Coordinates of C-alpha atoms in Angstrom, one line a residue:
X195 CA 0.0 0.0 0.0
X196 CA 1.6 3.3 -1.0
X197 CA 2.0 6.2 1.4
X198 CA 1.5 9.9 0.6
X199 CA 2.9 13.3 1.5
X200 CA 6.5 13.4 2.6
X201 CA 6.9 9.7 2.0
X202 CA 4.9 9.6 -1.2
X203 CA 5.4 6.4 -3.2
X204 CA 6.9 4.4 -0.3
X205 CA 5.1 1.1 0.5
X206 CA 4.2 0.4 4.1
X207 CA 6.9 -2.1 4.3
X208 CA 9.6 0.4 3.1
X209 CA 8.2 3.0 5.5
X210 CA 8.3 0.6 8.4
X211 CA 11.9 -0.4 7.7
X212 CA 13.3 3.1 7.2
X213 CA 11.1 5.6 9.1
X214 CA 8.5 3.4 10.9
X215 CA 10.1 2.9 14.4
X216 CA 10.4 6.7 15.0
X217 CA 6.9 7.5 14.0
X218 CA 5.4 4.5 15.8
X219 CA 7.2 5.7 19.0
X220 CA 5.9 9.2 18.5
X221 CA 2.3 7.9 17.8
X222 CA 2.4 5.9 21.1
X223 CA 3.7 8.9 23.0
X224 CA 1.0 11.2 21.6
X225 CA -1.7 8.6 22.2
X226 CA -0.5 8.3 25.8
X227 CA -0.9 12.0 26.2
X228 CA -4.4 12.1 24.8
X229 CA -5.6 9.0 26.8
X230 CA -4.1 10.5 30.0
X231 CA -5.9 13.8 29.4
X232 CA -9.2 12.0 28.7
X233 CA -8.9 9.6 31.6
X234 CA -8.2 12.5 34.0
X235 CA -11.0 14.6 32.6
X236 CA -13.4 11.6 33.2
X237 CA -12.1 11.3 36.8
X238 CA -12.9 14.9 37.6
X239 CA -16.4 14.4 36.1
X240 CA -17.2 12.0 39.0
X241 CA -19.7 12.9 41.8
X242 CA -17.0 13.6 44.4
X243 CA -16.0 16.7 42.3
X244 CA -19.5 17.9 41.5
X245 CA -19.2 20.3 44.5
X246 CA -16.3 22.0 42.8
X247 CA -17.6 21.7 39.2
X248 CA -20.7 23.6 40.4
X249 CA -18.5 26.6 40.8
X250 CA -15.8 26.0 38.2
X251 CA -17.8 24.2 35.5
X252 CA -15.5 22.6 32.9
X253 CA -12.5 24.6 34.2
X254 CA -11.6 21.9 36.8
X255 CA -11.4 18.8 34.5
X256 CA -9.6 20.9 31.9
X257 CA -6.9 22.1 34.4
X258 CA -6.5 18.6 35.9
X259 CA -6.3 16.9 32.5
X260 CA -3.5 19.3 31.4
X261 CA -1.8 18.7 34.8
X262 CA -1.6 15.0 34.1
X263 CA -0.1 15.6 30.6
X264 CA 2.4 17.9 32.4
X265 CA 3.3 15.2 34.9
X266 CA 4.0 12.6 32.1
X267 CA 6.2 14.9 30.0
X268 CA 8.0 16.5 32.9
X269 CA 9.1 12.9 33.7
X270 CA 10.0 12.0 30.1
X271 CA 11.9 15.2 29.3
X272 CA 14.7 14.2 31.6
X273 CA 15.4 10.8 30.0
X274 CA 16.8 12.0 26.6
X275 CA 19.4 14.1 28.4
X276 CA 20.7 11.3 30.5
X277 CA 23.5 10.9 27.9
X278 CA 25.2 7.8 29.4
X279 CA 21.8 6.1 29.6
X280 CA 21.2 6.9 25.9
X281 CA 24.7 5.6 25.1
X282 CA 24.0 2.4 26.9
X283 CA 20.6 1.9 25.2
X284 CA 22.2 2.5 21.8
X285 CA 24.7 -0.2 22.5
X286 CA 22.0 -2.8 23.3
X287 CA 20.7 -2.5 19.7
X288 CA 24.0 -2.8 17.8
X289 CA 22.5 -5.1 15.1
X290 CA 19.1 -3.3 14.8
X291 CA 19.9 -0.1 13.1
X292 CA 16.2 1.1 12.7
X293 CA 15.8 0.9 16.5
X294 CA 19.3 2.2 17.2
X295 CA 18.5 5.3 15.1
X296 CA 15.7 6.2 17.6
X297 CA 18.3 7.0 20.2
X298 CA 20.0 9.4 17.8
X299 CA 16.8 11.5 18.0
X300 CA 17.1 11.9 21.8
X301 CA 17.5 15.7 21.7
X302 CA 14.6 16.0 19.2
X303 CA 12.4 14.1 21.6
X304 CA 13.6 16.3 24.5
X305 CA 12.4 19.3 22.5
X306 CA 9.1 17.7 21.7
X307 CA 8.4 17.0 25.3
X308 CA 9.3 20.6 26.1
X309 CA 6.8 21.8 23.5
X310 CA 4.0 19.7 25.0
X311 CA 5.0 21.0 28.5
X312 CA 4.6 24.6 27.2
X313 CA 1.2 23.8 25.6
X314 CA -0.1 21.9 28.7
X315 CA 1.1 24.7 30.9
X316 CA -0.8 27.3 28.9
X317 CA -4.0 25.2 29.2
X318 CA -3.5 24.5 32.9
X319 CA -2.8 28.2 33.7
X320 CA -5.7 29.5 31.7
X321 CA -8.1 27.0 33.2
X322 CA -7.0 27.7 36.8
X323 CA -7.3 31.5 36.3
X324 CA -10.9 30.9 35.3
X325 CA -11.3 28.5 38.3
X326 CA -9.8 30.9 40.9
X327 CA -12.0 33.8 39.6
X328 CA -15.1 31.6 40.2
X329 CA -14.0 30.2 43.6
X330 CA -13.1 33.6 45.1
X331 CA -16.4 35.2 44.1
X332 CA -18.1 33.6 47.1
X333 CA -15.3 32.5 49.4
X334 CA -17.8 31.2 52.0
X335 CA -18.7 28.5 49.5
X336 CA -15.2 27.1 49.1
X337 CA -13.1 27.2 52.3
X338 CA -9.6 27.0 50.7
X339 CA -10.3 30.2 48.9
X340 CA -11.7 32.0 52.0
X341 CA -10.2 35.4 52.5
X342 CA -8.4 35.6 49.1
X343 CA -9.0 37.9 46.2
X344 CA -8.3 36.7 42.6
X345 CA -4.8 38.2 42.6
X346 CA -4.0 37.0 46.1
X347 CA -5.0 33.4 45.3
X348 CA -2.9 33.4 42.2
X349 CA 0.2 35.0 43.7
X350 CA 0.3 34.4 47.5
X351 CA -0.9 30.8 48.0
X352 CA 1.5 27.8 47.8
X353 CA -0.1 26.7 44.5
X354 CA 0.0 30.2 43.0
X355 CA 3.5 31.0 44.1
X356 CA 5.0 27.7 43.0
X357 CA 3.1 28.1 39.7
X358 CA 4.7 31.4 39.1
X359 CA 8.1 29.8 39.7
X360 CA 7.4 27.0 37.3
X361 CA 6.1 29.4 34.6
X362 CA 9.0 31.9 34.8
X363 CA 11.7 29.2 34.8
X364 CA 10.0 27.4 31.9
X365 CA 9.8 30.6 29.9
X366 CA 13.5 31.4 30.4
X367 CA 14.6 27.9 29.6
X368 CA 12.6 27.6 26.4
X369 CA 13.4 31.1 25.0
X370 CA 17.1 30.8 25.6
X371 CA 17.2 27.4 24.0
X372 CA 16.3 28.7 20.6
X373 CA 18.9 28.0 17.9
X374 CA 19.8 31.6 17.5
X375 CA 20.5 32.2 21.1
X376 CA 22.2 28.9 21.7
X377 CA 24.6 29.4 18.8
X378 CA 25.5 33.0 19.6
X379 CA 25.2 33.1 23.4
X380 CA 25.8 29.5 24.5
X381 CA 26.7 30.6 28.1
X382 CA 23.2 32.2 28.4
X383 CA 21.6 29.0 27.3
X384 CA 23.8 26.9 29.6
X385 CA 23.1 28.9 32.8
X386 CA 19.4 29.4 32.3
X387 CA 18.8 25.8 31.5
X388 CA 20.0 25.0 35.0
X389 CA 16.8 26.7 36.2
X390 CA 15.4 23.1 35.8
X391 CA 16.3 22.8 39.5
X392 CA 13.9 25.6 40.4
X393 CA 11.3 24.2 38.0
X394 CA 11.3 20.7 39.5
X395 CA 11.3 21.9 43.1
X396 CA 8.3 24.2 42.5
X397 CA 6.6 21.4 40.5
X398 CA 6.9 18.9 43.4
X399 CA 5.6 21.5 45.9
X400 CA 2.8 22.8 43.6
X401 CA 0.1 20.5 44.8
X402 CA 1.2 20.2 48.4
X403 CA -1.4 22.7 49.8
X404 CA -4.2 20.5 48.6
X405 CA -6.1 23.5 47.2
X406 CA -8.3 21.2 45.0
X407 CA -10.5 19.3 47.5
X408 CA -13.0 16.5 46.9
X409 CA -16.2 15.8 48.7
X410 CA -16.3 12.5 50.6
X411 CA -20.0 12.5 51.6
X412 CA -21.5 13.2 48.2
X413 CA -23.9 10.3 48.8
X414 CA -25.4 12.0 51.9
X415 CA -25.1 15.6 50.7
X416 CA -25.3 15.4 46.9
X417 CA -24.6 18.3 44.6
X418 CA -25.9 19.0 41.1
X419 CA -23.7 20.8 38.6
X420 CA -26.5 23.1 37.7
X421 CA -28.8 23.2 40.8
X422 CA -26.0 23.2 43.4
X423 CA -26.4 21.8 46.9
X424 CA -29.4 19.6 47.7
X425 CA -32.2 21.3 49.7
X426 CA -32.7 20.4 53.3
X427 CA -35.7 18.3 54.2
X428 CA -37.1 21.2 56.1
X429 CA -37.3 23.3 52.9
X430 CA -40.2 23.9 50.6
X431 CA -41.2 21.0 48.4
X432 CA -39.5 18.4 50.5
X433 CA -41.2 16.0 52.9
X434 CA -39.8 16.1 56.4
X435 CA -37.8 13.3 58.0
X436 CA -40.6 12.8 60.6
X437 CA -43.3 12.6 58.0
X438 CA -41.3 9.9 56.2
X439 CA -40.9 7.9 59.4
X440 CA -37.1 8.2 59.3
X441 CA -35.1 7.5 62.4
X442 CA -32.4 10.0 63.5
X443 CA -29.4 9.6 61.2
X444 CA -31.3 7.5 58.7
X445 CA -31.0 8.4 55.0
X446 CA -33.1 7.7 52.0
X447 CA -31.7 5.9 48.9
X448 CA -32.7 8.8 46.7
X449 CA -32.8 12.5 46.8
X450 CA -36.5 12.8 46.0
X451 CA -39.4 10.6 47.0
X452 CA -41.8 10.0 44.1
X453 CA -45.3 11.2 44.9
X454 CA -44.2 13.0 48.1
X455 CA -41.5 15.5 47.2
X456 CA -42.1 18.2 44.7
X457 CA -40.8 16.9 41.3
X458 CA -38.9 20.1 40.8
X459 CA -37.2 20.0 44.2
X460 CA -33.7 18.7 44.8
X461 CA -34.0 17.3 48.3
X462 CA -31.2 15.9 50.5
X463 CA -31.6 12.2 51.3
X464 CA -30.6 12.8 55.0
X465 CA -31.3 15.2 57.7
X466 CA -29.4 18.5 57.7
X467 CA -25.7 17.8 57.1
X468 CA -22.9 19.8 55.7
X469 CA -20.6 18.7 52.9
X470 CA -17.4 17.1 54.1
X471 CA -14.3 18.0 52.0
X472 CA -10.9 16.2 51.9
X473 CA -7.7 17.9 50.7
X474 CA -6.1 16.7 47.6
X475 CA -2.6 15.1 47.8
X476 CA 0.4 16.0 45.7
X477 CA 1.0 13.4 43.0
X478 CA 3.6 15.0 40.7
X479 CA 6.5 13.7 42.7
X480 CA 5.4 10.1 42.0
X481 CA 5.6 10.8 38.3
X482 CA 9.0 12.5 38.3
X483 CA 10.9 10.7 41.1
X484 CA 12.2 7.9 38.9
X485 CA 13.6 10.1 36.1
X486 CA 14.9 12.6 38.6
X487 CA 16.8 9.8 40.4
X488 CA 18.2 8.6 37.1
X489 CA 19.3 12.1 36.1
X490 CA 20.9 12.8 39.5
X491 CA 22.8 9.5 39.3
X492 CA 23.9 10.5 35.8
X493 CA 25.2 13.8 36.9
X494 CA 27.0 12.3 39.9
X495 CA 28.6 9.7 37.6
X496 CA 29.6 12.4 35.1
X497 CA 31.0 14.6 37.9
X498 CA 33.0 11.7 39.3
X499 CA 34.4 10.8 35.9
X500 CA 35.4 14.4 35.3
X501 CA 37.1 14.9 38.7
X502 CA 39.0 11.6 38.4
X503 CA 40.0 12.1 34.8
X504 CA 41.7 15.5 34.6
X505 CA 43.6 15.6 31.3
X506 CA 46.7 17.5 30.4
X507 CA 46.9 19.4 27.1
X508 CA 49.8 18.0 25.2
X509 CA 49.9 20.4 22.2
X510 CA 48.2 23.4 20.8
X511 CA 48.2 23.9 17.0
X512 CA 47.3 27.1 15.2
X513 CA 45.3 26.9 12.0
X514 CA 45.3 29.8 9.6
X515 CA 41.6 29.8 8.6
X516 CA 39.4 32.7 7.9
X517 CA 38.1 32.3 11.5
X518 CA 40.9 31.3 13.8
X519 CA 40.8 27.6 14.7
X520 CA 42.8 26.2 17.6
X521 CA 43.5 22.5 17.7
X522 CA 44.2 21.1 21.2
X523 CA 45.6 17.6 21.7
X524 CA 45.3 16.0 25.1
X525 CA 45.8 12.6 26.7
X526 CA 44.2 9.6 25.1
X527 CA 41.0 8.3 26.5
X528 CA 38.7 5.5 25.1
X529 CA 36.7 7.0 22.2
X530 CA 35.0 6.0 18.9
X531 CA 35.1 7.9 15.6
X532 CA 32.2 10.3 15.3
X533 CA 31.6 10.9 19.0
X534 CA 31.5 14.2 20.9
X535 CA 32.5 15.5 24.3
X536 CA 31.7 18.4 26.6
X537 CA 34.9 20.3 27.4
X538 CA 35.6 22.1 30.7
X539 CA 38.6 24.2 31.6
X540 CA 38.6 25.2 35.3
X541 CA 41.1 28.0 34.6
X542 CA 38.6 29.7 32.3
X543 CA 35.4 28.9 34.1
X544 CA 34.4 26.7 37.1
X545 CA 30.9 26.1 35.7
X546 CA 30.9 26.1 31.9
X547 CA 30.9 23.0 29.7
X548 CA 30.9 23.3 25.9
X549 CA 30.2 20.5 23.3
X550 CA 32.8 19.7 20.7
X551 CA 33.1 16.9 18.1
X552 CA 36.2 14.8 18.3
X553 CA 38.5 15.3 15.3
X554 CA 40.9 12.5 16.1
X555 CA 40.2 8.8 15.5
X556 CA 40.7 6.1 18.2
X557 CA 43.8 4.7 16.5
X558 CA 45.9 7.9 17.3
X559 CA 47.8 8.2 20.5
X560 CA 46.0 11.4 21.5
X561 CA 42.6 13.0 21.4
X562 CA 42.1 16.2 19.5
X563 CA 39.4 18.9 19.2
X564 CA 39.3 21.8 16.6
X565 CA 37.8 24.8 18.2
X566 CA 36.6 27.9 16.3
X567 CA 37.4 31.0 18.3
X568 CA 34.2 32.9 17.9
X569 CA 32.9 33.4 21.5
X570 CA 34.0 34.7 24.9
X571 CA 34.7 31.2 26.3
X572 CA 36.6 29.9 23.3
X573 CA 38.6 33.1 23.2
X574 CA 39.4 32.9 26.9
X575 CA 40.5 29.2 26.4
X576 CA 42.8 30.3 23.5
X577 CA 44.4 32.9 25.7
X578 CA 44.9 30.4 28.5
X579 CA 46.6 28.1 25.9
X580 CA 48.8 30.8 24.5
X581 CA 47.2 30.8 21.1
X582 CA 47.8 34.5 20.6
X583 CA 51.3 34.5 22.0
X584 CA 54.3 34.8 19.6
X585 CA 56.1 31.9 21.4
X586 CA 54.1 28.7 22.1
X587 CA 53.7 27.6 25.7
X588 CA 55.5 24.5 27.0
X589 CA 53.2 21.6 27.8
X590 CA 53.8 22.1 31.5
X591 CA 52.4 25.7 31.2
X592 CA 49.2 24.6 29.4
X593 CA 46.0 24.4 31.5
X594 CA 44.4 21.0 32.4
X595 CA 40.9 20.2 31.1
X596 CA 38.2 17.8 31.9
X597 CA 35.8 16.1 29.5
X598 CA 32.3 14.8 29.9
X599 CA 31.8 11.9 27.6
X600 CA 32.5 10.8 24.9
X601 CA 28.9 10.4 23.7
X602 CA 27.7 8.6 20.6
X603 CA 26.0 10.0 17.5
X604 CA 24.4 8.5 14.4
X605 CA 27.7 8.8 12.5
X606 CA 29.1 5.9 14.6
X607 CA 27.1 3.6 12.4
X608 CA 28.8 4.7 9.2
X609 CA 31.0 1.6 8.9
X610 CA 27.9 -0.7 9.1
X611 CA 26.8 0.4 5.6
X612 CA 28.4 -1.0 2.4
X613 CA 28.2 2.4 0.9
X614 CA 28.4 5.6 3.0
X615 CA 27.6 9.1 1.8
X616 CA 28.6 12.0 4.1
X617 CA 27.5 15.6 3.6
X618 CA 29.0 18.4 5.5
X619 CA 27.9 22.1 5.1
X620 CA 30.0 24.9 6.4
X621 CA 31.3 24.0 9.9
X622 CA 29.2 20.8 9.7
X623 CA 32.3 19.1 8.2
X624 CA 33.9 18.9 11.7
X625 CA 32.1 15.7 12.8
X626 CA 33.4 13.8 9.8
X627 CA 37.1 14.5 10.6
X628 CA 37.5 11.6 12.9
X629 CA 35.5 9.3 10.6
X630 CA 37.6 10.1 7.6
X631 CA 40.8 9.4 9.5
X632 CA 39.5 6.2 10.9
X633 CA 38.7 5.0 7.3
X634 CA 42.4 4.8 6.5
X635 CA 43.2 2.5 9.5
X636 CA 40.2 0.2 8.6
X637 CA 41.2 0.0 5.0
X638 CA 44.9 -0.6 5.8
X639 CA 44.3 -3.3 8.3
X640 CA 40.8 -4.9 7.5
X641 CA 41.6 -8.0 9.6
X642 CA 41.6 -6.0 12.7
X643 CA 38.1 -4.7 12.0
X644 CA 35.9 -7.7 11.1
X645 CA 32.7 -5.6 11.4
X646 CA 33.9 -3.0 8.9
X647 CA 31.5 -3.2 5.9
X648 CA 32.1 0.0 3.9
X649 CA 33.3 -0.6 0.4
X650 CA 32.7 2.9 -1.0
X651 CA 32.8 6.3 0.7
X652 CA 31.4 9.6 -0.8
X653 CA 32.1 12.9 0.9
X654 CA 30.3 16.1 -0.1
X655 CA 31.6 19.3 1.2
X656 CA 29.4 22.4 0.8
X657 CA 31.7 25.4 1.2
X658 CA 30.4 29.0 1.7
X659 CA 33.5 30.6 0.0
X660 CA 37.1 30.7 -0.9
X661 CA 38.2 31.3 2.7
X662 CA 36.5 28.1 4.0
X663 CA 39.2 25.5 3.3
X664 CA 41.5 25.7 6.3
X665 CA 42.6 22.6 8.2
X666 CA 39.9 20.3 6.8
X667 CA 41.3 20.7 3.2
X668 CA 44.6 19.4 4.5
X669 CA 42.9 16.4 6.0
X670 CA 41.3 15.5 2.7
X671 CA 44.6 15.9 0.9
X672 CA 46.2 13.5 3.4
X673 CA 43.4 11.0 2.9
X674 CA 43.8 11.1 -0.9
X675 CA 47.5 10.4 -0.5
X676 CA 47.0 7.6 2.0
X677 CA 44.4 5.9 -0.2
X678 CA 46.7 6.2 -3.2
X679 CA 49.5 4.4 -1.2
X680 CA 47.0 1.6 -0.4
X681 CA 45.9 1.4 -4.1
X682 CA 42.4 2.3 -3.0
X683 CA 41.9 5.6 -4.9
X684 CA 38.4 4.4 -6.1
X685 CA 37.3 3.9 -2.5
X686 CA 37.3 7.6 -1.6
X687 CA 35.4 10.2 -3.6
X688 CA 35.3 13.8 -2.7
X689 CA 32.8 16.3 -4.1
X690 CA 33.5 19.9 -3.2
X691 CA 30.9 22.6 -4.0
X692 CA 31.5 26.3 -3.5
X693 CA 28.1 28.0 -3.1
X694 CA 29.1 31.7 -3.1
X695 CA 32.0 34.1 -3.2
X696 CA 33.1 33.1 -6.8
X697 CA 32.9 34.8 -10.2
X698 CA 32.4 33.6 -13.7
X699 CA 36.1 34.2 -14.3
X700 CA 37.0 31.8 -11.4
X701 CA 34.8 29.1 -13.0
X702 CA 36.2 29.7 -16.5
X703 CA 39.8 29.4 -15.1
X704 CA 39.0 26.2 -13.4
X705 CA 37.4 24.8 -16.6
X706 CA 40.6 25.5 -18.5
X707 CA 42.5 23.4 -15.9
X708 CA 40.1 20.5 -16.1
X709 CA 42.7 18.1 -17.5
X710 CA 45.4 19.1 -15.1
X711 CA 46.1 17.0 -12.0
X712 CA 44.8 18.6 -8.8
X713 CA 42.6 21.5 -8.1
X714 CA 44.5 24.8 -8.2
X715 CA 41.9 26.4 -5.8
X716 CA 42.0 24.0 -2.9
X717 CA 45.6 24.2 -2.1
X718 CA 47.9 24.0 0.9
X719 CA 49.8 27.3 0.7
X720 CA 52.8 26.0 2.7
X721 CA 53.4 22.7 0.8
X722 CA 51.8 23.5 -2.5
X723 CA 49.7 20.3 -2.4
X724 CA 46.4 20.4 -4.2
X725 CA 43.2 18.4 -3.7
X726 CA 43.0 16.0 -6.6
X727 CA 39.2 16.0 -6.8
X728 CA 37.9 18.9 -8.7
X729 CA 36.0 21.9 -7.5
X730 CA 32.4 22.5 -8.4
X731 CA 30.7 25.8 -8.4
X732 CA 27.1 26.3 -7.2
X733 CA 24.9 23.9 -5.2
X734 CA 24.7 20.2 -5.9
X735 CA 21.9 18.9 -8.0
X736 CA 20.9 16.3 -5.5
X737 CA 18.6 14.3 -7.7
X738 CA 21.5 13.8 -10.1
X739 CA 23.9 12.9 -7.3
X740 CA 21.6 10.4 -5.7
X741 CA 20.8 8.8 -9.1
X742 CA 24.5 8.4 -9.8
X743 CA 25.1 6.7 -6.5
X744 CA 22.1 4.5 -6.9
X745 CA 23.2 3.4 -10.4
X746 CA 26.7 2.6 -9.2
X747 CA 25.6 0.5 -6.2
X748 CA 22.4 -1.4 -7.0
X749 CA 21.0 -3.7 -4.3
X750 CA 23.0 -2.0 -1.5
X751 CA 22.0 -0.4 1.8
X752 CA 23.4 3.2 1.5
X753 CA 23.9 5.3 4.7
X754 CA 23.5 9.0 4.2
X755 CA 25.0 11.1 7.0
X756 CA 24.6 14.8 7.3
X757 CA 25.6 17.7 9.5
X758 CA 24.5 21.2 8.7
X759 CA 21.4 23.5 8.2
X760 CA 17.9 22.3 8.5
X761 CA 16.8 23.2 5.0
X762 CA 19.5 21.0 3.4
X763 CA 18.7 18.3 5.9
X764 CA 15.1 18.2 4.7
X765 CA 16.2 18.0 1.1
X766 CA 18.6 15.1 1.7
X767 CA 16.0 13.3 3.8
X768 CA 13.4 13.6 1.0
X769 CA 15.9 12.4 -1.7
X770 CA 16.8 9.4 0.5
X771 CA 13.2 8.4 0.6
X772 CA 12.6 9.2 -3.0
X773 CA 15.4 7.0 -4.3
X774 CA 14.5 4.2 -1.9
X775 CA 11.2 4.1 -3.7
X776 CA 12.6 4.5 -7.2
X777 CA 15.2 1.8 -6.7
X778 CA 13.0 -0.7 -4.9
X779 CA 13.2 -3.1 -7.8
X780 CA 17.0 -3.3 -7.4
X781 CA 16.7 -3.6 -3.6
X782 CA 18.6 -0.3 -3.0
X783 CA 17.8 1.5 0.2
X784 CA 18.9 4.9 1.4
X785 CA 19.0 5.4 5.2
X786 CA 19.1 9.0 6.3
X787 CA 21.0 10.0 9.5
X788 CA 21.5 13.5 10.9
X789 CA 23.9 14.7 13.6
X790 CA 22.3 15.9 16.8
X791 CA 24.3 17.1 19.8

């Protein structure tokens, strides 16, 4: 059966194989939210809450339904950021790529939970503002609201005060997590996101006052949502207890006695009795305690590892790129190609941790990071490492660092595909540095890596201009030379596209040199080496590129790995699905993977 929309043309089987696990998981999660809201709504439609609903109408079940959705997602939102837990789970599905890829979407699921938290919070707040307004109109009717005005109930009660704390911390965390702020002001994002402590403390205390009460004697003093409290037997239209022959304390089985009570009356079944209310109990802590314990244990473990694994910087390398890039090399720790770490330098800041992709492969005797010096923290780190000094610092003078990680990403699975296609746009090439280096060691000693399946590697580099080559161009040149030494020149194909900053004269000059060896534009100024693969001007024609790869490798599983802007990610994802459909007769499948960290 063919599917439509974004996956148009794919059969259900193809969709289930490539995209199904993620969307099935999302469908289960969304269904759980809907069912939880409906179940809670129905619960607060019961007779024990009619007393409150008489005053709040549909505001009470709406607020409580949204609260239940909040409880669920406030529990789930912590799990995707337990990075060691995610790493462990990824490792349990080593042979099941479709499920393993779910764990590469951990940060995406974290954001989705945050969006639902924001939506449920807006519904919960709006409903309770309506409820408080109704409850405080006649404070004698509802004791917990006695003596409060609307404003006082919203801001000075335990429920109101903690609600303000939850809302403000949520607003700050969500707004500063936007891509624009996170890229330009990472420190602001980092510090404000730690307001989660305030958020969860207020969340657990929010219901502790038991402001929402339920009636426990609704069978003896019934309420009607429209008529309100039942009428005492001494009132008009109701037969008295004595005339009905009732003993003291005896109750009827019904509110009205047919043929005796006035049909329009709503009479109490007992003698005069007041409603008995019972305070609600806080339930949020029961939802979040498990994930909170896991997260706290995760942070304790990461802190312990960082404190016991202080690393010395062995070497600092300056790269003459358009934006200064500092390479730091430090003591070797167990890593895998394609992983990333959080870096901490106590000399620069006691609190800040920043994510960087590893640019060294596990086979080297050191671990390296390439850091673009574009912010306050990276600039301060460069100064501490003597990057701007005329004379380099000795190793003993360099500061120590700590790392949190390493943590896995989707690119770790590159070597499980017979054909791998990597696409890096701008600074998105950095995650592929360690993968490209590791390819050489796997090709040069295949017996050491029995699970290495890759027979062909394509690398697409989308460059923004002439000044974007830098250190990565040298890495590609090194790889070309090493593959030539192994006699594997056909294994490694590089496609470089320059999207802007060029003129027609540049393109014409390159066309005249088409038959010459090497590309005169991508060149190492110090050694004179050139990249042997030719430069391309403009943007790739992705349909043509995918068609060429599909024709060259019929019947293969092809892994597509990308790091870069969202617009290009959508294009590559769409093309992967398109050519999986078009090449289904040959059994060719494209599996799309995107870097998320």
